[in-house]
XYZ file of C-alpha atoms in Angstrom:
243
model
C 12.145 -14.305 10.134
C 10.766 -13.019 6.832
C 7.907 -10.523 6.534
C 6.220 -9.588 3.264
C 5.152 -5.925 3.322
C 2.516 -4.880 0.806
C 0.335 -1.846 0.260
C -2.189 -0.495 -2.219
C -3.169 -3.797 -3.796
C -6.212 -2.007 -5.188
C -8.173 -5.091 -6.173
C -5.504 -6.177 -8.674
C -5.491 -9.931 -8.216
C -2.958 -10.649 -10.979
C -0.454 -8.300 -9.334
C -1.078 -9.760 -5.888
C -0.564 -13.299 -7.156
C 2.703 -12.291 -8.835
C 3.952 -10.673 -5.618
C 3.087 -13.710 -3.506
C 4.921 -15.986 -5.934
C 7.986 -13.706 -6.149
C 8.193 -13.287 -2.378
C 8.252 -17.019 -1.795
C 7.689 -18.505 1.664
C 7.380 -15.873 4.385
C 6.509 -16.035 8.066
C 3.822 -13.378 7.892
C 2.455 -10.415 5.945
C 1.984 -6.756 6.802
C -0.706 -5.183 4.614
C -0.660 -1.385 4.852
C -4.107 -0.764 3.403
C -6.136 -0.081 0.265
C -6.672 -3.714 -0.519
C -9.663 -2.615 -2.614
C -10.496 0.293 -4.918
C -9.715 1.002 -8.582
C -9.234 -2.615 -9.654
C -11.589 -5.379 -10.826
C -11.227 -8.007 -8.081
C -12.043 -6.382 -4.705
C -13.742 -9.384 -3.133
C -11.159 -11.834 -4.397
C -8.262 -9.749 -3.069
C -9.926 -9.310 0.308
C -10.568 -13.029 0.581
C -7.000 -13.837 -0.456
C -5.554 -11.550 2.204
C -7.860 -12.816 4.947
C -6.960 -16.404 4.074
C -3.254 -15.562 4.413
C -3.862 -14.419 8.028
C -1.571 -11.366 7.975
C -0.252 -10.055 11.284
C -1.083 -6.539 10.055
C -3.995 -5.562 7.823
C -4.848 -1.863 7.881
C -7.646 0.390 6.678
C -6.752 2.600 3.711
C -8.755 5.523 2.367
C -10.247 3.483 -0.498
C -11.093 0.671 1.906
C -12.819 3.181 4.163
C -14.757 4.806 1.324
C -15.926 1.442 0.013
C -17.820 0.787 3.262
C -19.061 4.316 3.920
C -16.468 5.343 6.512
C -15.103 8.117 4.277
C -17.155 10.525 2.201
C -16.926 10.151 -1.568
C -16.728 13.942 -1.700
C -13.037 13.486 -0.837
C -12.479 11.666 -4.151
C -12.136 12.873 -7.731
C -14.888 11.736 -10.143
C -12.881 8.784 -11.474
C -12.008 7.457 -8.029
C -15.591 8.088 -6.924
C -17.001 6.010 -9.789
C -14.577 3.163 -9.085
C -15.414 3.234 -5.381
C -19.142 3.050 -6.027
C -18.557 0.017 -8.241
C -16.332 -1.566 -5.586
C -19.001 -1.119 -2.926
C -21.500 -2.922 -5.137
C -19.161 -5.913 -5.463
C -18.541 -6.564 -1.766
C -20.627 -8.955 0.281
C -22.007 -7.967 3.672
C -19.355 -10.148 5.302
C -16.569 -8.473 3.351
C -17.881 -4.986 4.174
C -17.900 -5.943 7.834
C -14.323 -7.213 7.600
C -13.179 -3.925 6.059
C -15.143 -1.737 8.483
C -13.276 -3.143 11.476
C -9.739 -2.874 10.089
C -7.438 -0.769 12.312
C -5.844 2.542 11.323
C -2.419 1.645 12.717
C -0.442 -1.197 14.233
C 2.804 -1.489 16.165
C 4.640 -4.775 15.721
C 8.287 -5.869 16.048
C 9.202 -2.342 17.130
C 7.769 -0.797 13.942
C 4.757 1.426 13.318
C 2.493 0.566 10.376
C 0.005 3.048 8.903
C -1.524 3.684 5.494
C -1.054 7.420 4.935
C 1.177 8.863 7.662
C 1.677 8.618 11.433
C -0.181 11.874 12.059
C -2.934 11.281 9.470
C -3.211 7.502 9.009
C -5.855 7.601 6.289
C -5.181 10.573 4.070
C -1.791 12.336 4.254
C 0.657 11.803 1.363
C 4.305 11.604 2.397
C 6.534 12.775 -0.451
C 8.688 15.579 0.987
C 11.331 16.198 3.630
C 9.056 18.756 5.297
C 6.129 16.378 5.709
C 8.479 13.577 6.747
C 10.123 15.707 9.452
C 6.741 16.594 10.912
C 5.766 12.934 11.014
C 8.998 11.746 12.625
C 7.960 13.914 15.591
C 4.755 11.988 16.236
C 6.032 8.406 16.499
C 8.726 6.825 18.666
C 9.385 3.558 16.861
C 12.636 2.992 14.963
C 10.793 2.603 11.660
C 7.429 3.435 10.167
C 6.067 1.543 7.182
C 3.382 3.270 5.129
C 1.781 3.357 1.687
C -0.790 5.632 0.006
C 1.521 7.430 -2.458
C 1.992 4.323 -4.639
C 5.702 5.166 -4.806
C 8.464 2.974 -3.371
C 10.649 5.241 -1.221
C 12.542 5.715 2.028
C 13.801 8.557 4.211
C 15.663 8.844 7.510
C 15.050 11.295 10.336
C 18.428 12.918 9.638
C 17.580 13.351 5.934
C 14.264 14.964 6.782
C 15.855 17.337 9.295
C 18.425 18.333 6.647
C 15.701 19.042 4.084
C 16.587 16.033 1.901
C 13.509 14.544 0.235
C 12.770 10.805 0.327
C 14.763 8.618 -2.047
C 13.128 6.230 -4.469
C 13.660 2.544 -3.849
C 14.948 0.198 -6.546
C 14.523 -3.519 -7.107
C 16.913 -5.461 -4.887
C 18.000 -2.422 -2.849
C 18.409 -3.166 0.863
C 18.220 -0.789 3.809
C 19.866 -1.474 7.156
C 17.584 -0.136 9.883
C 20.361 0.331 12.434
C 21.548 3.318 10.371
C 18.893 5.644 11.824
C 15.135 6.091 12.157
C 13.292 5.369 8.913
C 10.040 5.952 7.107
C 9.658 3.339 4.361
C 7.056 2.884 1.628
C 7.083 -0.545 -0.080
C 5.242 0.909 -3.096
C 1.987 -0.250 -4.628
C 1.201 -3.825 -5.561
C -1.707 -3.022 -7.834
C -1.187 0.489 -9.205
C 2.421 1.791 -9.114
C 2.847 5.483 -9.868
C 6.602 5.878 -10.293
C 6.777 5.193 -14.023
C 7.429 1.490 -13.510
C 4.337 -0.705 -13.970
C 5.833 -3.702 -12.160
C 4.156 -4.606 -8.858
C 6.079 -3.284 -5.857
C 6.605 -4.762 -2.399
C 9.236 -5.173 0.313
C 10.694 -7.988 2.370
C 11.685 -7.339 5.968
C 13.916 -9.434 8.201
C 13.446 -7.952 11.698
C 16.142 -10.193 13.178
C 18.754 -8.695 10.839
C 17.059 -5.284 10.626
C 17.102 -5.392 6.815
C 14.391 -4.194 4.420
C 14.717 -5.143 0.750
C 12.698 -3.454 -2.008
C 11.356 -5.676 -4.773
C 9.544 -5.326 -8.132
C 7.922 -8.032 -10.206
C 6.126 -7.950 -13.582
C 2.591 -9.292 -13.775
C -0.112 -9.897 -16.381
C -1.309 -6.310 -16.799
C -3.494 -7.231 -19.785
C -5.447 -9.680 -17.624
C -6.303 -6.931 -15.165
C -7.105 -4.424 -17.907
C -9.481 -6.859 -19.619
C -11.326 -7.490 -16.371
C -11.582 -3.738 -15.770
C -13.041 -3.168 -19.233
C -15.539 -5.968 -18.682
C -16.570 -4.330 -15.402
C -17.007 -0.922 -17.038
C -14.411 0.777 -14.855
C -13.063 4.186 -15.992
C -10.701 4.037 -18.966
C -8.097 6.268 -17.295
C -7.662 3.664 -14.557
C -7.232 0.966 -17.185
C -4.625 2.698 -19.318
C -2.516 3.976 -16.432
C -1.566 0.449 -15.332
C 0.685 -0.148 -18.331
C 2.459 3.182 -17.814
C 2.906 2.905 -14.057
C 1.494 6.378 -13.415
């Protein structure tokens, strides 16, 4: 069985299309949230994901803000402006689809959230300390999450020893029988680890293997659409730098 795990698409249709092509045929998709926000194609990305019928499709903080479930006061001015634009682009049907997305899902013995097990919408998981606290609040062998836009992984033993999460690399595989894991597949639409290539992961639950992947996409196409939409320049320029 092959599962495509994606997160933080952020309305970047060119990146999503590149990921789907690079992943090839899969049995299902787990989408860890923030399908919309920042990027120029929120409705198109939502429709694409719904059409793919993912087994998991979660609510991220930008998803929540776009339909009024999270106050814009939580966002910086740039993110706030982009969210207001995103809201204006969604149809009533699309807003309804987003509003009823779950905060978490447990499937194939794994927990899926957007931010963290203890704060599914908003907590950023970068450190051993935060990881250790989160390992205490879920029982599954692995937790997949997004939100930081950084491809990484950490085990329970690493967290307890004070070892921070390790960055993933393209083609790197993790064997889940080596401990309890927290894994971030990275961001499809707005990576923030210095590598602008779209990030995702492939998971074979039968073998217990997760493989990190990166794929280049047409960044200029997305940037042009963002300029045409009048989205903030900082969001446009950061795509090429992967920050």
